[in-house]
GROMACS .gro file of C-alpha atoms in nm:
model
  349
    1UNK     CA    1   0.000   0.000   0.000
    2UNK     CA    2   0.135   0.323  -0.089
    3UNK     CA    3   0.024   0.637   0.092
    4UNK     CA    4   0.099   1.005   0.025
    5UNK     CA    5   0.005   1.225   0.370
    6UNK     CA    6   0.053   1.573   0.408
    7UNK     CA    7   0.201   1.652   0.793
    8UNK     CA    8   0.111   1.969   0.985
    9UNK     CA    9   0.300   2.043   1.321
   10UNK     CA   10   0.191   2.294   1.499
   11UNK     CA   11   0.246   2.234   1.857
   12UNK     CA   12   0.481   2.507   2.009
   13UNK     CA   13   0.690   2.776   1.786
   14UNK     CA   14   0.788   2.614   1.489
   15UNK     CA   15   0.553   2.575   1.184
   16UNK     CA   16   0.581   2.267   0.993
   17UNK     CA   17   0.435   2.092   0.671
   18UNK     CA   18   0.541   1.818   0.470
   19UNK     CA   19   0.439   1.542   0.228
   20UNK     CA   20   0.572   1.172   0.292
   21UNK     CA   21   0.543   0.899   0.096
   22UNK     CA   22   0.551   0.554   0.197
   23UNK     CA   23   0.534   0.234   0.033
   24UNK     CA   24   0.502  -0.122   0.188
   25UNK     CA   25   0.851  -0.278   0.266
   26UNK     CA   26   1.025   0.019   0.085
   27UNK     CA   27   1.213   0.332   0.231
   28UNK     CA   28   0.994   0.648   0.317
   29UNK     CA   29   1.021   0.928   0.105
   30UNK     CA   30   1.022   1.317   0.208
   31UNK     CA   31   0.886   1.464  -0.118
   32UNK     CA   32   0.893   1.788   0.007
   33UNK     CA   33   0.896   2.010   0.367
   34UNK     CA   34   0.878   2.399   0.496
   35UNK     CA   35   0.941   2.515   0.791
   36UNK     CA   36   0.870   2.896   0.980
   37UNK     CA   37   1.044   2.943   1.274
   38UNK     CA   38   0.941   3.178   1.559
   39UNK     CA   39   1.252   3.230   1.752
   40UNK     CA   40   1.296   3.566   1.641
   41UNK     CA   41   0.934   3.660   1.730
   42UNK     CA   42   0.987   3.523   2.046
   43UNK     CA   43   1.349   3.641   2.170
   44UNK     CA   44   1.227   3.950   2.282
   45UNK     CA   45   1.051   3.780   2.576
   46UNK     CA   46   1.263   3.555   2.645
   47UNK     CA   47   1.061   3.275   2.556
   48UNK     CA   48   0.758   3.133   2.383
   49UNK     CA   49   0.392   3.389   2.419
   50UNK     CA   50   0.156   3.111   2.326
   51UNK     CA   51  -0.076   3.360   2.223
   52UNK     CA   52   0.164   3.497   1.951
   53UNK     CA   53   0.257   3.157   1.862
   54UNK     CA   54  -0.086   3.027   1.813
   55UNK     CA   55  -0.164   3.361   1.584
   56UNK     CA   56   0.157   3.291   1.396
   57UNK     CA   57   0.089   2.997   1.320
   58UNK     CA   58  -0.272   3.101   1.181
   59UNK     CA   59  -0.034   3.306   0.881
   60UNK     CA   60   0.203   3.043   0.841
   61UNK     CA   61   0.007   2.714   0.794
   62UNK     CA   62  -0.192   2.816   0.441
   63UNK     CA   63   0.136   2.936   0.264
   64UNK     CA   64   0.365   2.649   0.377
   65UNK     CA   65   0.135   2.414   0.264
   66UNK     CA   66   0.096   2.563  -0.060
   67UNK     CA   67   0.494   2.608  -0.088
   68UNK     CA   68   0.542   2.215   0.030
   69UNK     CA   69   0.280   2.103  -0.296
   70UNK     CA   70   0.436   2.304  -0.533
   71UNK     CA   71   0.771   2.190  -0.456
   72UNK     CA   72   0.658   1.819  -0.457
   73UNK     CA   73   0.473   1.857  -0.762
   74UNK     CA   74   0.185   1.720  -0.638
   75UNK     CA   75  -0.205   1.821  -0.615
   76UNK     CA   76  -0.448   1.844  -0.353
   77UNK     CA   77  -0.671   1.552  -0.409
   78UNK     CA   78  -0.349   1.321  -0.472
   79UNK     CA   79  -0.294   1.352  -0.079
   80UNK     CA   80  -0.455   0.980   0.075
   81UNK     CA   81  -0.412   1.130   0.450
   82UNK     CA   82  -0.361   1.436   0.676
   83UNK     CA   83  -0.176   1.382   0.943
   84UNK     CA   84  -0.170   1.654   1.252
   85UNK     CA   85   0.021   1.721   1.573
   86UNK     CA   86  -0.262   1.673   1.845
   87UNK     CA   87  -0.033   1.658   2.092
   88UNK     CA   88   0.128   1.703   2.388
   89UNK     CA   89   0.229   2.108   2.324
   90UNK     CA   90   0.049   2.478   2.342
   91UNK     CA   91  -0.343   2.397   2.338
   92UNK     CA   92  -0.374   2.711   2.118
   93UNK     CA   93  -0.128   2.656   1.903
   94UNK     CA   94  -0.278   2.303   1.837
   95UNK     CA   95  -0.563   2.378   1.773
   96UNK     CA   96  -0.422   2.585   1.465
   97UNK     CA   97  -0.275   2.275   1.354
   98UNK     CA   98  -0.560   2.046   1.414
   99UNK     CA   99  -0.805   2.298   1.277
  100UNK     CA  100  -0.673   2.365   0.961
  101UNK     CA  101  -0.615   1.962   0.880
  102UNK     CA  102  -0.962   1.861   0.951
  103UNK     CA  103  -1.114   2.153   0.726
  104UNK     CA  104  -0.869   2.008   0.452
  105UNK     CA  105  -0.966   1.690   0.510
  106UNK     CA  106  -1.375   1.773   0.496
  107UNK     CA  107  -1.309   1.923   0.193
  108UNK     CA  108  -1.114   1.662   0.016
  109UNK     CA  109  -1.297   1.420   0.145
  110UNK     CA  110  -0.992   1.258   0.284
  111UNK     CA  111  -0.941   1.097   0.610
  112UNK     CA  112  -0.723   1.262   0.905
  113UNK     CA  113  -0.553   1.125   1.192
  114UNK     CA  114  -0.395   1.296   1.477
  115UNK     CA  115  -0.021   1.230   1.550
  116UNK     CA  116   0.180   1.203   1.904
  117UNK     CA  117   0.448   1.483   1.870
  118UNK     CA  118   0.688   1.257   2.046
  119UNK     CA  119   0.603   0.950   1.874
  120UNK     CA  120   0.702   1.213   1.537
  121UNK     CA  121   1.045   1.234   1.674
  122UNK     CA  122   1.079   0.900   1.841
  123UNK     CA  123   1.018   0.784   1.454
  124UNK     CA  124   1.211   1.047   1.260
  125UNK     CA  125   1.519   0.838   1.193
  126UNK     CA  126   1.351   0.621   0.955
  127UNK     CA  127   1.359   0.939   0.779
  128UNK     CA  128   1.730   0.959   0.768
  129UNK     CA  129   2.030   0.835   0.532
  130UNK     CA  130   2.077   0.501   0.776
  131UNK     CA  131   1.739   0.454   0.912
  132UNK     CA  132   1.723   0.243   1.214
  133UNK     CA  133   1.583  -0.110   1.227
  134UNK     CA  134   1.332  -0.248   1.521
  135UNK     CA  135   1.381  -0.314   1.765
  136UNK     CA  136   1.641  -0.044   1.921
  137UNK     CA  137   1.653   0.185   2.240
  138UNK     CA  138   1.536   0.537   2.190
  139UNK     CA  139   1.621   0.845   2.392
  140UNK     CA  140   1.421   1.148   2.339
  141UNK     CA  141   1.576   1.435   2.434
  142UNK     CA  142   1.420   1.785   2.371
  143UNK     CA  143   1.324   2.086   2.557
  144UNK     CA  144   1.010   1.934   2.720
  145UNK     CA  145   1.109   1.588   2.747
  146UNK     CA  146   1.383   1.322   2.830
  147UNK     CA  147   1.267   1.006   2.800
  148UNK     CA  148   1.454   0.597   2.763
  149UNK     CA  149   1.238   0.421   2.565
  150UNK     CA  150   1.236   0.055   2.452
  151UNK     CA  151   1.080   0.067   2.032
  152UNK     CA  152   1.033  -0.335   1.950
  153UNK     CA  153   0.788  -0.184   1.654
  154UNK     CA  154   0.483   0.131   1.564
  155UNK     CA  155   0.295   0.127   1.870
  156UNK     CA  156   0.508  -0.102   2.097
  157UNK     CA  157   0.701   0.100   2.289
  158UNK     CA  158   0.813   0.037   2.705
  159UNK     CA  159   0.877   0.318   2.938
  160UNK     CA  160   1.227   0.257   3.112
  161UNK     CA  161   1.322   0.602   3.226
  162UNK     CA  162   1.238   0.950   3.212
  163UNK     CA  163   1.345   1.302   3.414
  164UNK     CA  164   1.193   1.358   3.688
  165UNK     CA  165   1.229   1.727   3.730
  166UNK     CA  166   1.381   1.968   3.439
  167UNK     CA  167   1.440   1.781   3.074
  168UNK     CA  168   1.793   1.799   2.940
  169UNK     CA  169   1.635   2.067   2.737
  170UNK     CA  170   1.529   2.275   3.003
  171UNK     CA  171   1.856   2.247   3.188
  172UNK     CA  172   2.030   2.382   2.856
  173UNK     CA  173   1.798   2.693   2.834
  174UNK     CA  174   1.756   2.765   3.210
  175UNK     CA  175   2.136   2.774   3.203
  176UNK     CA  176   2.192   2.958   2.952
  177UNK     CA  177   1.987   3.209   3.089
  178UNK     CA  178   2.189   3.224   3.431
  179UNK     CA  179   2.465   3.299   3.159
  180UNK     CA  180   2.302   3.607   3.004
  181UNK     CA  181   2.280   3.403   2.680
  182UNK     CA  182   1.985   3.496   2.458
  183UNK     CA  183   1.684   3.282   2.339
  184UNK     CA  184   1.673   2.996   2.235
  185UNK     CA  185   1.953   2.983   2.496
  186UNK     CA  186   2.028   2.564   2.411
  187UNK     CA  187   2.212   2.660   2.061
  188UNK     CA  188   2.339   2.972   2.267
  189UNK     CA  189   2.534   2.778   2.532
  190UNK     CA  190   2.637   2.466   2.313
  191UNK     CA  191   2.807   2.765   2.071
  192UNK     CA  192   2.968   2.920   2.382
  193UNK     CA  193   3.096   2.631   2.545
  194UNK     CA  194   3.344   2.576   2.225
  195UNK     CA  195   3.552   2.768   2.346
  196UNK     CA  196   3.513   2.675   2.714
  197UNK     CA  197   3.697   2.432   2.929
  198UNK     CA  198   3.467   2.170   3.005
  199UNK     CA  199   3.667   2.080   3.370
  200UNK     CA  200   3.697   2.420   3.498
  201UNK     CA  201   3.372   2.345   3.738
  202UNK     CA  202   3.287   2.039   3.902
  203UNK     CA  203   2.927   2.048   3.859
  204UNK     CA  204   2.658   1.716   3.973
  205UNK     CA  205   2.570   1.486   3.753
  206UNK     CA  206   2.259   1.390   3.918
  207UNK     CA  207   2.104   1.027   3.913
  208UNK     CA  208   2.390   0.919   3.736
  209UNK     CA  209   2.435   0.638   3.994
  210UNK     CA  210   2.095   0.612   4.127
  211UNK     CA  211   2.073   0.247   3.941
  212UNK     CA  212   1.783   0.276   3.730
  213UNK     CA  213   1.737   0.534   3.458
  214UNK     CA  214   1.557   0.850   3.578
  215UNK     CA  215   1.690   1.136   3.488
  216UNK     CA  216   1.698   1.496   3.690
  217UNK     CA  217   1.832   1.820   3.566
  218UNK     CA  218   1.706   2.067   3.822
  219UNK     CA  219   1.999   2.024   4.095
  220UNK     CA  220   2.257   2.120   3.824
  221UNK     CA  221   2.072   2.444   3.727
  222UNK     CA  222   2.087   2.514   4.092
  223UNK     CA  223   2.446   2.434   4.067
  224UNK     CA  224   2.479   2.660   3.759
  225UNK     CA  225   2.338   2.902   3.919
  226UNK     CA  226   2.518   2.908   4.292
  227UNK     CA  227   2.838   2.945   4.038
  228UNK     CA  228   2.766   3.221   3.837
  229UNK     CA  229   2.650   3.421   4.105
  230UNK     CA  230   2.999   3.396   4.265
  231UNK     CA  231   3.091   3.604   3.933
  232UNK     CA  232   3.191   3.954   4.069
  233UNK     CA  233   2.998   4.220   3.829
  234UNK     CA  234   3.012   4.085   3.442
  235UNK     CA  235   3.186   3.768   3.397
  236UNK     CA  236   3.433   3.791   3.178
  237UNK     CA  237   3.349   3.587   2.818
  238UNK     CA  238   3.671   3.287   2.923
  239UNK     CA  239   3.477   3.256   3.293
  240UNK     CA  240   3.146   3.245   3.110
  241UNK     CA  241   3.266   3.005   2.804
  242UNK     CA  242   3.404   2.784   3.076
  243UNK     CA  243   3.112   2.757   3.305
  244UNK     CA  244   2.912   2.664   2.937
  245UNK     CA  245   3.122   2.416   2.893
  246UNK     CA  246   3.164   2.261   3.234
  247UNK     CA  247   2.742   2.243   3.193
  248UNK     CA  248   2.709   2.124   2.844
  249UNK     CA  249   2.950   1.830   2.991
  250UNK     CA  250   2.740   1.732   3.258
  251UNK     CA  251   2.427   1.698   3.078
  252UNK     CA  252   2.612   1.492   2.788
  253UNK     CA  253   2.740   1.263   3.043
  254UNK     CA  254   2.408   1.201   3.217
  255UNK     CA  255   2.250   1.102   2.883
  256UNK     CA  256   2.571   0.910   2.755
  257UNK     CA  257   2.586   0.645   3.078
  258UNK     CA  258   2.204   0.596   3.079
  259UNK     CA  259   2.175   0.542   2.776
  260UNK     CA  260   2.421   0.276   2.786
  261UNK     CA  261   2.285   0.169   3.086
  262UNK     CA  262   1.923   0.140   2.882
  263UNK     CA  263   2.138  -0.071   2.613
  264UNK     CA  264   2.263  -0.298   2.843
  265UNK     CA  265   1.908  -0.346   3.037
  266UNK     CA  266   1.757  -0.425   2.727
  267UNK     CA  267   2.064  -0.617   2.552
  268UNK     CA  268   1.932  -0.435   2.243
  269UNK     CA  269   2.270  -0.308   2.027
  270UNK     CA  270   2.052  -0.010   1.855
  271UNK     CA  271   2.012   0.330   1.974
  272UNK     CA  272   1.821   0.610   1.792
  273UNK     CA  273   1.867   0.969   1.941
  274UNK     CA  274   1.585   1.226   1.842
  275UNK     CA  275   1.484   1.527   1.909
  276UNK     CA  276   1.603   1.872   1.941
  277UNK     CA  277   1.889   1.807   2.179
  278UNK     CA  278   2.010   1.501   1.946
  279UNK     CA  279   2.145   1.762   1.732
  280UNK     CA  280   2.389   1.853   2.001
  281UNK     CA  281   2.744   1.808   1.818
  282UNK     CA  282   2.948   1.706   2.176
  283UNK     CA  283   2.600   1.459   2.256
  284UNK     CA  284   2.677   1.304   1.912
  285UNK     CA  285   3.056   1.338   1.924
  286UNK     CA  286   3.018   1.092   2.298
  287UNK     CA  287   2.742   0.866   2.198
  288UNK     CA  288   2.907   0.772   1.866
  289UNK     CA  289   3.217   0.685   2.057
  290UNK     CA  290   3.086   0.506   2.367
  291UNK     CA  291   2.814   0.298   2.104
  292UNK     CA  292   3.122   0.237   1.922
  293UNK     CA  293   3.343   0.097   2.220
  294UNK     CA  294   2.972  -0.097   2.231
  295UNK     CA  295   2.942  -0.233   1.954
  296UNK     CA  296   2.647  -0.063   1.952
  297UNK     CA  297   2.476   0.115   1.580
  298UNK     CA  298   2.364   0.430   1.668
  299UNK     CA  299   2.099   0.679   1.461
  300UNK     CA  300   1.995   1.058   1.417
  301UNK     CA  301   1.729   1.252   1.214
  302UNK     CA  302   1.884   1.432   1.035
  303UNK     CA  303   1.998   1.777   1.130
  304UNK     CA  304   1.729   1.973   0.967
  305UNK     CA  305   1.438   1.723   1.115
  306UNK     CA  306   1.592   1.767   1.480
  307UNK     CA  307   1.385   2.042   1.590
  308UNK     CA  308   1.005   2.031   1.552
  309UNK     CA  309   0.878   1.956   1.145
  310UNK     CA  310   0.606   1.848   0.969
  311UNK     CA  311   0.774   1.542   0.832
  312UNK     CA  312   0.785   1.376   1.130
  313UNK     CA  313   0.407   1.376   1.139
  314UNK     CA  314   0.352   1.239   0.834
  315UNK     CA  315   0.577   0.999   0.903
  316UNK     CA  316   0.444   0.895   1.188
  317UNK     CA  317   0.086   0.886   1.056
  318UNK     CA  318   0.205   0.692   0.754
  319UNK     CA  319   0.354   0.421   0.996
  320UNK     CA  320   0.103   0.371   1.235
  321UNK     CA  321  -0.154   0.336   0.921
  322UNK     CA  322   0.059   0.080   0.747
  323UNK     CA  323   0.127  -0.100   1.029
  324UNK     CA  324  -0.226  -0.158   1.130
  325UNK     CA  325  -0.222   0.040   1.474
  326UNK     CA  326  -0.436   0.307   1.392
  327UNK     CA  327  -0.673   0.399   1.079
  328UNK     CA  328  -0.742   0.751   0.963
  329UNK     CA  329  -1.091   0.893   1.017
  330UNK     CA  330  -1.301   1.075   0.903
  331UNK     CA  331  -1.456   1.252   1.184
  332UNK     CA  332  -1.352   1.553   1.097
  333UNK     CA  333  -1.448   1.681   1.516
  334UNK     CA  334  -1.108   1.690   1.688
  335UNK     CA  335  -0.977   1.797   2.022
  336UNK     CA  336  -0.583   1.791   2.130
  337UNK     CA  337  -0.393   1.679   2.404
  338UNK     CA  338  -0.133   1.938   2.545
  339UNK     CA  339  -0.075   1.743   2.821
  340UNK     CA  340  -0.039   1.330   2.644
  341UNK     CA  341   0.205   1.119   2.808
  342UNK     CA  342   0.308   0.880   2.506
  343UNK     CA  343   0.229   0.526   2.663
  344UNK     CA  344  -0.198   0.649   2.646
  345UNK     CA  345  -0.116   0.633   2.241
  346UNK     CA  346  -0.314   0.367   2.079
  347UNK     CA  347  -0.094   0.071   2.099
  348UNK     CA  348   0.000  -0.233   1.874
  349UNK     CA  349  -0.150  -0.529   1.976
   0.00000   0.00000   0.00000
């Protein structure tokens, strides 16, 4: 069966559509993607307004779509599914998203289905140059979320650790923030802690030897933060860069030995990294050598489907439909989840 579905994230600042195709037993295709970023929007504030977001979103959507079926060369009633980010994210800016696919799919007549946004990233590999095979261990690491998951297939996935507290994502911005770094302050402290010395503080690594595979990120922000206020005035950039760096290493060892811990748990050999903090280049530069040490294969999205995108959703609708987990509808009455933890998904039998 092949299926072409048009993906519409929606479900914090970043505006995403794409069209996947997918054939039975073959490789998925991206045909064609846009995204809008709102970090400039937002940097002002220091963070994400969901009210601007959600109205951004509302001028974005129409145009992307358009750009991402012109580019594919592909029509309107050629599209065999819509596929939306329900959630978990911003309820308003979901309902953009979720909104905008149902109308399309009324008026094409074409069923819709509404998409897990972490079940988008935990698939987006299979997206990638060397997609992953199942079954593998996933860690999801993003601004919202760090999660250990066990993948033996669509729809069968296991819990085995999450944070407890902050996200590695969290810890990134909230740190870089302590820093004076601007927003999005992740990108703004991994870019500062080049040219940092990564042993200059001896910050926690918390949980790392707790013996099962929680993670927590809050203590070191404390830590980050008991440091830089021992800064007399304005750090100077080397005391700053150095601090950066000493943090950026602490989170990348947390996720590096639990990870490995989660590999050797499972006796799986696969890993798959996703989301936004996977594109981290010192988190890939340490997992690629531990897996290797391993023997463990190891796979990313690729850069450009790190962050939030709309191929991930159609992605993810296209493999849960193939793989008999979930059919389309077409009820075209929808709600969304901002608040969905990922094992209340529909599961495989």
């Amino acid at each position: 069966m092949s299926l072409l579905v048009l993906g519409i994230e929606s479900s914090c600042d970043e505006t995403g559509v794409a069209l996947v195709r997918t054939r039975d037993g073959g490789v998925p295709e991206l045909l064609a993607h846009a995204l809008h970023s709102q970090v400039a929007m937002h940097a002002d504030y220091g963070g994400v307004v969901p009210e601007l977001a959600s109205r951004d979103h509302i001028r974005r959507v129409i145009p992307l779509a358009n750009q991402v079926l012109t580019q594919a060369e592909q029509a309107l009633p050629a599209i065999d599914v819509v596929a939306y980010t329900r959630g978990p994210g911003l309820a308003g800016a979901l309902l953009v998203g979720a909104g905008v696919a149902c109308a399309l799919g009324a008026a094409l007549g074409k069923p819709v289905l509404g998409v897990h946004h972490l079940e988008g990233h935990l698939l987006s590999p299979f997206l990638s140059a060397d997609p992953p095979e199942f079954p593998f261990v996933a860690l999801l690491v993003s601004g919202g979320h760090t999660q250990l998951m066990r993948v033996d297939g669509v729809g069968r996935y296991e819990l085995l650790g999450e944070t407890i507290d902050d996200a590695a994502g969290e810890a990134f911005d909230k740190s870089a923030k302590l820093l004076g770094l601007g927003y999005p302050g992740g990108p703004a402290l991994a870019r500062l802690a080049d040219f940092g010395d990564d042993t200059a503080y001896k910050l926690p690594r918390p949980l790392l030897h707790s013996g099962n595979l929680d993670f927590s990120f809050a203590g070191l922000k404390t830590a980050v933060l008991t440091q830089a206020r021992k800064f007399e005035g304005v750090p100077c950039e080397q005391t700053r860069a150095d601090l950066a760096a000493s943090t950026q290493a602490a989170i990348v060892e947390v996720l590096v030995k639990k990870s490995l811990a989660a590999l050797k748990q499972t006796g799986l050999k696969r890993l798959v990294v996703a989301g936004g903090v996977g594109a981290n280049a010192r988190l890939r530069e340490a997992l690629n050598a531990a897996c290797a040490k391993s023997g463990v294969r190891v796979h990313y999205p690729e850069l450009h489907l790190c962050t939030d995108n709309g191929a991930m959703i159609a992605l993810a609708a296209a493999m849960r439909v193939q793989a008999g987990v979930e059919a389309p509808n077409t009820d075209y009455a929808f709600d969304v989840k901002p608040r969905w933890p990922l094992d209340m998904l529909p599961l495989a039998a």
